[in-house]
Short mmCIF file of C-alpha atoms in Angstrom, two decimals:
data_model
loop_
_atom_site.label_atom_id
_atom_site.label_comp_id
_atom_site.label_asym_id
_atom_site.label_seq_id
_atom_site.Cartn_x
_atom_site.Cartn_y
_atom_site.Cartn_z
CA MET A 4 4.39 60.53 -20.70
CA ARG A 5 2.54 59.08 -17.70
CA THR A 6 3.81 58.58 -14.16
CA ARG A 7 2.62 55.93 -11.82
CA VAL A 8 1.96 56.18 -7.91
CA PHE A 9 1.56 52.79 -6.17
CA ALA A 10 1.32 52.11 -1.80
CA ALA A 11 4.20 49.90 -0.88
CA ALA A 12 5.04 46.89 -0.43
CA ALA A 13 7.57 44.37 0.68
CA GLY A 14 8.70 41.64 -1.76
CA ILE A 15 10.78 38.27 -1.63
CA ALA A 16 13.33 36.65 -4.22
CA ILE A 17 14.99 33.44 -5.06
CA TYR A 18 17.62 32.93 -7.56
CA ALA A 19 17.91 30.58 -10.80
CA ALA A 20 19.65 30.32 -13.82
CA SER A 21 18.74 28.67 -16.76
CA LEU A 22 14.81 29.58 -17.12
CA HIS A 23 12.09 28.22 -18.72
CA ALA A 24 8.52 27.49 -18.30
CA ALA A 25 4.99 26.13 -19.64
CA THR A 26 2.28 26.49 -21.14
CA PHE A 27 -1.35 23.98 -20.95
CA VAL A 28 -4.11 22.95 -21.67
CA VAL A 29 -5.56 21.82 -18.78
CA PRO A 30 -7.91 18.57 -18.84
CA ASP A 31 -10.68 17.53 -16.85
CA ASP A 32 -10.04 16.32 -13.45
CA ARG A 33 -11.55 12.64 -14.66
CA THR A 34 -9.26 12.38 -17.92
CA PHE A 35 -6.24 13.71 -16.16
CA LEU A 36 -6.56 10.83 -13.44
CA GLN A 37 -7.45 8.20 -16.65
CA ARG A 38 -4.39 9.93 -17.97
CA ALA A 39 -1.77 9.13 -14.79
CA ASP A 40 0.25 6.20 -14.29
CA ALA A 41 -0.18 6.15 -10.88
CA VAL A 42 -2.07 8.40 -7.91
CA VAL A 43 -0.88 8.54 -4.74
CA ILE A 44 -0.99 11.03 -1.49
CA ALA A 45 2.78 11.16 -0.74
CA SER A 46 5.28 13.64 1.91
CA PRO A 47 8.97 14.23 0.58
CA LEU A 48 11.46 13.06 3.07
CA ALA A 49 14.75 14.28 1.54
CA SER A 50 15.64 15.37 -2.04
CA TYR A 51 19.03 15.45 -3.87
CA THR A 52 20.14 16.46 -7.27
CA ARG A 53 22.25 15.53 -9.43
CA LEU A 54 23.87 15.64 -13.77
CA THR A 55 22.69 13.39 -16.14
CA GLY A 56 24.87 12.56 -19.46
CA ASP A 57 23.90 15.12 -21.38
CA ARG A 58 24.56 18.34 -18.49
CA PHE A 59 20.79 18.55 -17.38
CA VAL A 60 20.55 18.88 -13.89
CA GLN A 61 18.16 17.04 -12.46
CA THR A 62 16.40 17.22 -8.77
CA VAL A 63 15.33 13.41 -7.38
CA THR A 64 13.05 13.89 -3.81
CA THR A 65 12.20 10.70 -2.00
CA PHE A 66 8.73 10.61 -0.71
CA SER A 67 7.04 8.58 1.70
CA ILE A 68 3.53 7.07 0.42
CA GLU A 69 0.73 7.24 2.96
CA GLU A 70 -2.27 6.21 0.33
CA VAL A 71 -1.87 5.08 -3.41
CA ILE A 72 -5.11 6.04 -5.28
CA LYS A 73 -3.66 4.67 -8.37
CA GLY A 74 -1.17 2.29 -9.87
CA SER A 75 0.51 -0.30 -8.32
CA ILE A 76 3.29 0.55 -6.29
CA ASP A 77 4.23 -1.63 -3.35
CA ALA A 78 6.55 0.37 -1.62
CA SER A 79 6.46 2.55 1.59
CA THR A 80 8.46 5.31 -1.01
CA ILE A 81 8.95 6.28 -4.06
CA ASP A 82 12.07 8.35 -5.67
CA VAL A 83 10.54 11.95 -8.05
CA VAL A 84 12.77 12.85 -10.44
CA GLU A 85 12.05 16.30 -11.76
CA PRO A 86 14.44 18.85 -14.24
CA GLY A 87 15.85 21.05 -12.81
CA GLY A 88 18.47 22.02 -9.18
CA ILE A 89 21.20 23.00 -8.49
CA PHE A 90 24.49 20.89 -8.87
CA GLU A 91 27.49 22.46 -8.29
CA ALA A 92 27.59 25.63 -10.29
CA LYS A 93 25.16 24.68 -12.57
CA VAL A 94 21.74 26.31 -11.53
CA THR A 95 18.53 25.03 -13.24
CA ILE A 96 15.15 26.38 -12.82
CA ILE A 97 12.49 25.88 -15.26
CA PRO A 98 8.73 27.93 -14.44
CA GLY A 99 6.28 25.03 -13.60
CA VAL A 100 8.18 22.50 -12.86
CA PRO A 101 7.05 21.38 -8.57
CA ARG A 102 8.95 21.57 -5.95
CA PHE A 103 9.05 20.60 -2.11
CA GLN A 104 8.69 21.48 1.21
CA ASP A 105 9.71 19.27 3.98
CA GLY A 106 6.95 17.48 5.57
CA LYS A 107 3.33 19.24 3.83
CA ARG A 108 1.27 16.72 2.48
CA TYR A 109 0.56 16.29 -1.36
CA LEU A 110 -1.77 14.40 -4.04
CA LEU A 111 0.56 13.75 -6.82
CA PHE A 112 -0.20 12.59 -10.33
CA LEU A 113 2.67 10.25 -11.92
CA MET A 114 3.77 9.23 -14.67
CA HIS A 115 6.06 6.71 -14.69
CA ALA A 116 8.73 7.56 -18.61
CA ASP A 117 13.04 6.52 -18.48
CA GLU A 118 12.96 4.70 -15.51
CA ALA A 119 12.06 6.92 -13.42
CA TRP A 120 8.19 9.00 -11.96
CA HIS A 121 7.68 12.16 -13.19
CA VAL A 122 4.99 14.76 -11.55
CA ARG A 123 2.55 14.74 -14.80
CA ASP A 124 2.02 17.39 -16.38
CA LEU A 125 4.79 19.64 -14.44
CA ALA A 126 2.29 21.65 -12.39
CA LEU A 127 -0.53 20.35 -13.29
CA GLY A 128 0.26 17.24 -11.37
CA LYS A 129 0.54 18.38 -7.60
CA PHE A 130 -2.15 19.14 -5.38
CA SER A 131 -0.99 20.58 -2.09
CA PHE A 132 -3.08 20.36 1.39
CA THR A 133 -3.81 23.13 2.24
CA THR A 134 -6.69 25.14 5.06
CA ASP A 135 -9.13 28.49 3.43
CA VAL A 136 -9.69 31.39 5.95
CA VAL A 137 -13.00 29.89 7.03
CA GLY A 138 -11.23 26.29 7.78
CA ARG A 139 -12.01 24.20 4.72
CA GLU A 140 -8.47 22.08 3.96
CA LEU A 141 -8.43 21.75 0.02
CA LEU A 142 -7.15 20.49 -2.28
CA VAL A 143 -4.60 22.78 -4.52
CA ARG A 144 -2.32 24.07 -7.22
CA ASP A 145 0.03 26.26 -7.66
CA GLU A 146 -2.28 28.27 -9.98
CA ASP A 147 0.40 30.54 -10.24
CA GLU A 148 2.21 28.21 -12.67
CA ILE A 149 -0.06 27.50 -14.38
CA SER A 150 -0.29 29.35 -18.57
CA GLY A 151 -2.73 27.65 -20.48
CA TRP A 152 -6.43 27.32 -21.10
CA ASP A 153 -9.85 24.48 -20.82
CA PRO A 154 -9.58 22.19 -24.02
CA ASP A 155 -12.60 23.83 -25.38
CA GLY A 156 -9.78 27.47 -25.77
CA SER A 157 -11.45 29.12 -22.85
CA PRO A 158 -8.89 30.43 -20.44
CA HIS A 159 -8.73 28.63 -17.66
CA ILE A 160 -9.64 29.31 -13.98
CA GLU A 161 -8.32 27.16 -11.74
CA PRO A 162 -11.16 26.18 -8.90
CA HIS A 163 -10.24 25.13 -4.79
CA ARG A 164 -11.28 20.87 -4.30
CA SER A 165 -12.43 19.99 -0.80
CA ALA A 166 -10.04 17.43 -0.51
CA SER A 167 -12.15 14.79 1.80
CA GLN A 168 -14.45 15.66 -1.48
CA PHE A 169 -11.83 15.57 -4.08
CA LEU A 170 -9.99 12.22 -2.44
CA LEU A 171 -13.38 10.33 -2.57
CA PHE A 172 -13.88 11.07 -6.34
CA LEU A 173 -10.82 10.16 -7.07
CA ARG A 174 -11.22 7.12 -5.38
CA ARG A 175 -13.79 6.06 -6.67
CA ALA A 176 -12.77 6.94 -10.42
CA ALA A 177 -9.65 4.69 -10.03
CA HIS A 178 -12.12 1.91 -10.14
CA ARG A 179 -13.42 2.80 -12.76
CA GLN A 180 -16.94 4.37 -11.27
CA PHE A 181 -18.71 7.81 -12.00
CA PRO A 182 -18.97 10.03 -9.21
CA VAL A 183 -19.93 13.77 -9.73
CA VAL A 184 -17.87 16.41 -9.86
CA ASP A 185 -18.88 18.36 -6.17
CA TYR A 186 -15.60 18.74 -4.46
CA PRO A 187 -15.12 22.71 -5.79
CA VAL A 188 -15.58 25.23 -3.75
CA SER A 189 -15.97 28.73 -3.30
CA LYS A 190 -11.90 30.54 -3.45
CA ASP A 191 -12.13 31.79 -0.58
CA PRO A 192 -7.98 33.10 0.71
CA LEU A 193 -6.09 30.39 1.88
CA VAL A 194 -4.58 30.70 5.01
CA ILE A 195 -1.03 32.02 4.02
CA SER A 196 1.58 34.47 5.70
CA THR A 197 0.48 37.73 5.95
CA SER A 198 4.68 39.28 7.36
CA SER A 199 4.75 40.68 3.46
CA LEU A 200 1.80 42.78 3.85
CA THR A 201 1.14 46.58 4.46
CA GLU A 202 -1.26 47.01 7.22
CA PRO A 203 -4.89 48.03 5.54
CA LEU A 204 -6.40 51.27 5.54
CA SER A 205 -9.13 50.43 7.65
CA ALA A 206 -7.10 48.79 10.11
CA VAL A 207 -5.32 52.73 10.65
CA SER A 208 -7.22 55.77 12.67
CA PRO A 209 -8.56 57.85 9.38
CA MET A 210 -8.05 61.12 11.18
CA SER A 211 -4.12 59.73 12.13
CA ALA A 212 -3.59 57.86 8.53
CA SER A 213 -0.28 59.00 6.48
CA LEU A 214 0.68 56.90 3.69
CA VAL A 215 4.18 57.55 1.79
CA PRO A 216 3.22 55.53 -1.52
CA ARG A 217 6.28 54.22 -3.96
CA ILE A 218 6.54 56.28 -7.07
CA THR A 219 7.49 54.41 -9.74
CA THR A 220 7.43 56.54 -12.85
CA THR A 221 8.91 53.54 -15.17
CA PHE A 222 10.25 50.10 -14.32
CA SER A 223 13.60 49.21 -14.28
CA ALA A 224 14.58 46.75 -17.36
CA THR A 225 15.47 44.44 -14.64
CA SER A 226 12.16 44.05 -13.10
CA TYR A 227 10.73 42.06 -15.87
CA THR A 228 13.17 39.52 -16.38
CA PHE A 229 13.60 36.53 -14.49
CA ILE A 230 16.01 36.14 -11.98
CA LEU A 231 18.96 33.93 -13.33
CA SER A 232 21.28 34.51 -10.72
CA GLY A 233 21.52 36.28 -7.24
CA THR A 234 19.57 39.16 -8.65
CA LEU A 235 20.45 40.00 -12.40
CA GLY A 236 18.11 38.80 -15.43
CA ALA A 237 19.46 38.61 -18.94
CA ARG A 238 19.01 39.74 -21.95
CA TRP A 239 20.67 39.27 -25.05
CA ASN A 240 23.50 42.93 -25.89
CA VAL A 241 23.91 41.97 -29.47
CA PHE A 242 20.30 44.09 -31.12
CA PRO A 243 20.28 45.27 -33.16
CA ALA A 244 22.57 42.64 -34.80
CA VAL A 245 20.19 40.10 -35.89
CA VAL A 246 19.23 36.80 -33.33
CA THR A 247 18.93 33.49 -36.00
CA PHE A 248 16.48 30.77 -34.85
CA PHE A 249 15.57 27.34 -36.93
CA SER A 250 13.15 25.36 -37.28
CA VAL A 251 13.17 21.59 -35.37
CA GLY A 252 10.94 19.23 -37.10
CA THR A 253 6.89 20.37 -37.83
CA GLU A 254 4.01 21.05 -36.56
CA PRO A 255 1.08 19.18 -38.91
CA GLY A 256 -2.30 20.96 -39.73
CA ALA A 257 -0.68 23.76 -38.49
CA PRO A 258 -0.54 26.81 -41.00
CA GLY A 259 2.97 26.83 -42.87
CA LEU A 260 3.44 23.23 -40.96
CA GLY A 261 4.51 25.57 -37.97
CA ALA A 262 5.96 28.60 -39.68
CA THR A 263 3.60 30.69 -39.13
CA ALA A 264 3.18 30.78 -35.64
CA ILE A 265 7.47 30.95 -35.36
CA ASN A 266 6.61 34.27 -38.26
CA ALA A 267 4.07 35.28 -35.77
CA ALA A 268 6.11 35.36 -32.53
CA ILE A 269 8.86 36.52 -34.04
CA ALA A 270 6.99 39.80 -35.68
CA ALA A 271 5.36 40.44 -33.02
CA TRP A 272 8.29 41.04 -31.02
CA ASP A 273 10.52 42.90 -33.68
CA ASN A 274 8.11 45.23 -34.64
CA ASP A 275 7.39 47.00 -31.36
CA PRO A 276 8.73 50.75 -32.65
CA SER A 277 10.28 52.05 -29.11
CA SER A 278 12.44 48.63 -29.08
CA ASN A 279 15.53 47.23 -30.91
CA VAL A 280 14.60 43.30 -31.00
CA ASN A 281 16.04 41.12 -33.83
CA TYR A 282 15.20 37.92 -34.55
CA ALA A 283 14.43 36.40 -37.89
CA TYR A 284 13.91 33.03 -38.83
CA ALA A 285 16.11 31.35 -40.76
CA GLY A 286 13.81 28.17 -42.25
CA GLN A 287 14.38 24.38 -41.00
CA ASP A 288 17.45 22.90 -39.37
CA LEU A 289 18.51 20.49 -41.36
CA THR A 290 21.56 19.19 -39.91
CA GLY A 291 19.90 17.11 -37.49
CA LEU A 292 22.91 18.42 -35.13
CA HIS A 293 20.90 20.95 -32.86
CA ASN A 294 18.55 18.47 -30.55
CA GLY A 295 19.25 20.04 -26.90
CA GLY A 296 16.38 22.07 -27.18
CA VAL A 297 15.98 23.96 -23.80
CA SER A 298 17.42 21.29 -21.18
CA THR A 299 21.32 21.27 -23.43
CA PRO A 300 23.01 24.17 -25.35
CA ASP A 301 24.05 23.34 -28.27
CA GLY A 302 25.27 26.34 -30.37
CA GLN A 303 21.81 27.44 -32.03
CA ASN A 304 19.00 28.82 -31.42
CA THR A 305 15.67 26.40 -32.18
CA ILE A 306 11.82 26.49 -31.93
CA ALA A 307 11.36 22.76 -32.18
CA PHE A 308 7.60 20.94 -32.78
CA GLU A 309 6.41 17.52 -31.87
CA GLN A 310 8.89 16.98 -29.33
CA ASP A 311 8.93 14.16 -26.71
CA LEU A 312 8.61 16.27 -22.87
CA SER A 313 8.59 13.07 -20.58
CA SER A 314 11.27 14.14 -18.83
CA PHE A 315 10.20 16.82 -17.61
CA GLY A 316 7.10 14.58 -16.44
CA ALA A 317 4.59 15.83 -19.85
CA GLY A 318 2.66 13.26 -22.05
CA PRO A 319 2.05 13.94 -25.36
CA PHE A 320 -0.86 16.79 -26.09
CA SER A 321 -3.91 15.71 -26.49
CA CYS A 322 -6.37 17.71 -29.07
CA SER A 323 -9.72 16.48 -27.15
CA SER A 324 -8.54 16.55 -23.38
CA GLY A 325 -5.35 19.30 -23.51
CA GLY A 326 -1.72 18.83 -21.48
CA VAL A 327 1.96 20.42 -21.93
CA LEU A 328 1.79 22.99 -25.06
CA GLY A 329 5.54 23.95 -25.00
CA ILE A 330 8.64 25.18 -22.66
CA GLY A 331 11.18 27.46 -23.25
CA GLY A 332 13.37 30.19 -21.93
CA VAL A 333 16.80 30.83 -22.16
CA THR A 334 19.21 27.69 -22.48
CA ASN A 335 22.60 29.08 -22.03
CA ALA A 336 23.82 32.67 -20.34
CA SER A 337 27.56 33.47 -19.72
CA GLY A 338 29.37 36.51 -18.52
CA THR A 339 27.81 39.70 -17.69
CA HIS A 340 27.29 43.55 -18.91
CA SER A 341 25.38 46.48 -18.61
CA GLY A 342 22.45 47.74 -20.05
CA PRO A 343 19.76 49.89 -19.99
CA ASN A 344 20.55 52.21 -17.41
CA GLY A 345 23.68 50.27 -16.22
CA GLU A 346 21.95 48.23 -14.86
CA MET A 347 23.79 44.31 -15.10
CA PHE A 348 22.34 41.65 -16.88
CA TYR A 349 24.19 37.94 -17.56
CA THR A 350 24.43 37.58 -21.41
CA THR A 351 22.70 35.04 -23.58
CA LEU A 352 24.16 33.43 -25.38
CA GLU A 353 21.05 31.02 -26.41
CA GLY A 354 17.17 30.73 -26.16
CA ASP A 355 15.06 27.44 -27.28
CA VAL A 356 11.82 26.15 -27.36
CA GLN A 357 10.35 22.82 -26.91
CA MET A 358 6.53 22.49 -28.34
CA ASN A 359 4.92 19.20 -26.99
CA GLN A 360 4.60 16.16 -29.17
CA GLY A 361 0.42 15.50 -30.42
CA ILE A 362 -0.48 18.79 -31.16
CA ALA A 363 -0.13 17.92 -34.62
CA ASN A 364 -4.01 18.56 -36.35
CA CYS A 365 -5.40 20.31 -33.47
CA THR A 366 -7.36 22.40 -35.52
CA SER A 367 -9.40 24.56 -32.89
CA LEU A 368 -6.43 25.39 -30.92
CA PHE A 369 -4.67 26.45 -34.89
CA ASN A 370 -7.92 28.59 -35.80
CA SER A 371 -8.54 30.52 -32.55
CA GLY A 372 -4.60 31.76 -33.01
CA ASP A 373 -3.95 30.18 -29.43
CA PHE A 374 -1.60 28.45 -31.29
CA ASN A 375 0.11 31.68 -31.95
CA SER A 376 -0.15 32.86 -28.19
CA ALA A 377 1.29 30.19 -27.09
CA VAL A 378 4.53 30.19 -29.25
CA THR A 379 4.85 33.87 -28.88
CA HIS A 380 5.22 33.53 -24.78
CA GLU A 381 7.68 30.92 -24.85
CA VAL A 382 9.34 33.15 -27.93
CA GLY A 383 9.17 35.65 -25.03
CA HIS A 384 10.91 33.62 -22.61
CA THR A 385 14.01 33.11 -24.51
CA LEU A 386 13.68 36.78 -24.69
CA GLY A 387 14.93 36.81 -20.71
CA PHE A 388 10.82 38.04 -19.59
CA ARG A 389 9.09 37.16 -16.82
CA HIS A 390 5.13 36.27 -16.05
CA SER A 391 3.48 39.63 -16.38
CA ASP A 392 1.59 38.52 -13.06
CA GLN A 393 4.07 37.00 -11.17
CA THR A 394 7.43 37.93 -9.21
CA ARG A 395 11.44 37.43 -11.15
CA ALA A 396 11.39 34.48 -8.79
CA ASP A 397 9.82 31.41 -9.46
CA ASN A 398 7.62 31.43 -6.45
CA PRO A 399 3.60 31.07 -7.04
CA ALA A 400 2.94 31.71 -3.19
CA VAL A 401 3.67 35.03 -3.80
CA PRO A 402 1.73 37.84 -5.97
CA CYS A 403 3.19 40.03 -8.86
CA SER A 404 1.63 42.70 -5.99
CA THR A 405 3.46 42.07 -3.07
CA ASP A 406 6.47 44.18 -4.87
CA PRO A 407 5.80 47.34 -6.04
CA SER A 408 8.89 47.84 -7.64
CA LEU A 409 6.81 45.74 -10.40
CA GLU A 410 4.83 46.23 -13.28
CA CYS A 411 2.05 43.42 -13.04
CA SER A 412 -0.99 42.94 -15.61
CA THR A 413 -3.47 40.16 -16.19
CA VAL A 414 -3.62 41.08 -19.97
CA ALA A 415 -0.93 39.91 -21.47
CA ILE A 416 1.36 37.82 -23.63
CA MET A 417 3.92 37.16 -20.93
CA LYS A 418 0.68 36.41 -18.41
CA ALA A 419 1.15 33.49 -16.58
CA VAL A 420 -2.08 32.48 -17.97
CA ILE A 421 -2.12 33.67 -21.17
CA PRO A 422 -6.09 35.29 -22.45
CA ASN A 423 -7.52 33.63 -25.40
CA GLY A 424 -7.98 35.28 -28.91
CA LEU A 425 -4.49 37.54 -28.81
CA ASN A 426 -3.37 35.44 -31.63
CA GLY A 427 -0.19 36.57 -30.51
CA THR A 428 -0.72 40.36 -30.80
CA LEU A 429 1.40 42.00 -27.78
CA GLN A 430 -0.34 43.75 -25.40
CA ALA A 431 0.88 46.73 -23.24
CA TRP A 432 2.51 45.12 -20.45
CA ASP A 433 4.58 42.69 -23.14
CA GLN A 434 5.50 46.03 -24.90
CA HIS A 435 6.44 47.96 -21.72
CA ALA A 436 8.49 44.76 -21.58
CA VAL A 437 10.31 44.57 -24.66
CA ASP A 438 10.65 48.64 -24.91
CA ALA A 439 12.43 48.72 -21.14
CA VAL A 440 15.10 45.86 -21.85
CA TYR A 441 15.36 46.35 -24.84
CA PRO A 442 15.01 50.14 -25.86
CA GLY A 443 15.52 51.45 -28.86
CA SER A 444 15.66 55.62 -30.00
CA SER A 445 13.03 56.76 -27.59
CA PRO A 446 12.00 60.29 -25.48
CA ALA A 447 13.73 59.76 -21.88
CA ALA A 448 10.77 59.30 -19.24
CA PRO A 449 10.31 62.03 -17.17
CA PRO A 450 11.14 62.06 -14.07
CA PRO A 451 9.23 61.07 -11.02
CA PRO A 452 6.70 63.22 -8.95
CA THR A 453 8.40 64.10 -5.59
CA GLY A 454 6.18 65.12 -2.83
CA VAL A 455 3.65 62.54 -2.57
CA ASN A 456 2.04 61.99 0.12
CA ALA A 457 -1.47 60.04 0.76
CA ARG A 458 -3.36 60.87 3.72
CA ALA A 459 -6.26 58.88 4.94
CA GLN A 460 -9.18 61.92 5.54
CA SER A 461 -12.44 61.82 7.96
CA PRO A 462 -15.25 61.59 7.47
CA PRO A 463 -15.50 59.98 5.03
CA LEU A 464 -12.85 57.82 4.59
CA THR A 465 -11.17 59.00 1.93
CA VAL A 466 -7.42 59.00 0.45
CA LEU A 467 -6.08 62.31 -0.84
CA VAL A 468 -2.89 61.46 -2.78
CA THR A 469 -0.91 64.74 -3.15
CA TRP A 470 2.55 65.69 -4.84
CA ASN A 471 4.39 67.86 -7.05
CA LEU A 472 4.63 68.40 -11.04
CA SER A 473 6.94 66.29 -12.58
CA THR A 474 8.03 68.14 -16.37
CA GLY A 475 7.45 66.79 -18.60
CA ALA A 476 4.77 63.85 -17.87
CA THR A 477 2.21 64.41 -19.66
CA SER A 478 -0.18 62.92 -17.09
CA TYR A 479 -0.64 60.81 -13.79
CA GLU A 480 -1.60 57.95 -13.40
CA ILE A 481 -3.10 56.54 -9.87
CA TYR A 482 -3.18 53.03 -8.51
CA ARG A 483 -4.37 51.19 -4.97
CA ARG A 484 -4.78 48.02 -3.55
CA ALA A 485 -6.01 45.74 -1.24
CA PRO A 486 -3.23 43.65 0.71
CA GLY A 487 -2.68 40.39 -1.36
CA ALA A 488 -4.39 41.64 -4.17
CA SER A 489 -3.28 43.30 -7.30
CA TYR A 490 -2.25 46.94 -7.84
CA LEU A 491 -5.94 48.23 -9.55
CA LEU A 492 -5.65 51.75 -11.36
CA ILE A 493 -8.35 54.69 -9.63
CA GLY A 494 -7.44 57.26 -11.99
CA THR A 495 -5.97 59.08 -14.70
CA VAL A 496 -5.73 62.44 -14.34
CA GLY A 497 -3.21 65.39 -16.96
CA ALA A 498 -0.03 66.94 -16.80
CA THR A 499 -1.03 70.13 -14.71
CA ALA A 500 -2.96 68.19 -12.00
CA THR A 501 -1.35 67.59 -8.87
CA SER A 502 -3.97 66.04 -6.01
CA PHE A 503 -6.29 63.00 -6.86
CA THR A 504 -9.25 61.68 -3.87
#
């Protein structure tokens, strides 16, 4: 087995409970403006949580309106309702749902549904005013929360937008003019706090620099999960006994009316040879009694099609312009149990997936296999898995690379922005996650190497990494990262090697 070497870095975590995440096909800005009922520049004043009649937590935030770019809002304030939050002992955090900081300015694309205002299409409808390192004022989305593709099927790459030029575009487009798209700018780093970053090696005297990397031979099972509460994740504790899923409704135009995507998703997670996951698809639920979806436990695991997600701020999906594809995760968990390596987890009792209305007959989505990937991604969240390129906390401002206890990957079914063309096939990170959280019968991992040291050499400025051999290791992987960036593999050496430059 391979061992991995990483430089140390700090990480942060927040707690959550019921866990869900969304996937998107991201529309262009002009189309998104047309689909919004209102667009405003606003700042949050206060917020509170409430429990709906079906015991789903919502957060209500009151905003002071600075400018109405589109829509008819006469008041100086507006209440925006979003799913999730903390109400007494019940906690629901949904990755992809916008969160706000007091005193900050936001550009919000809104929709009106259920007699309330919601941010349109979850994370897509929230833009924050910020500044980059070259001094430009920008409007940016929480791009780490956006999991999906462009309408043509290519992976979505979220741009940075000049605030002044983007607002000018929106004001003109809202009045049925046809302004040019001249607001994307180069993606220079944003001005953020760097207190959690380690000092760059280039800032240290090359003759005296000495680094002691953090070594991880295998990442903990917990490290692959979302935080449910405190520091604990959630997992099923019944495997290899079967966990049954039913479908609710059908997906017109999709192979097998959606059943093919369900079977592909379940097979992807079940067929990993080193894990004991045992999901099964039992066909359609014909009782009509299990419509709680991700918001309300109803005693049955379901994958539902053509669902009204307006309570999440998501309008119907459009085959031509995109939108929210679906949302899924752990709907109910209670009690704790000891899992792999004696790690403690909350016990998952129910998982659900809801795919948005409007996906019907989206031929390109079905033919590309991206629909299979989207369902597989959401089913992965029902197993408790986090995004492969994000931390365990639901905070898009903190990249995975800031926490050396986490394996990070930009090519995975569980990546926040799912690569196209995977057709529901697990990648290396996904396999590592399911093997760690739900291990089957496999050989024990070798112990970490001891005596690891990284020392800067001069001249020229290089780094010599040395270590003692680890019994049972067949190779060693050496990783490096720049502050704020992801870890990169810089070398692989054989079982007898004890150094790398």
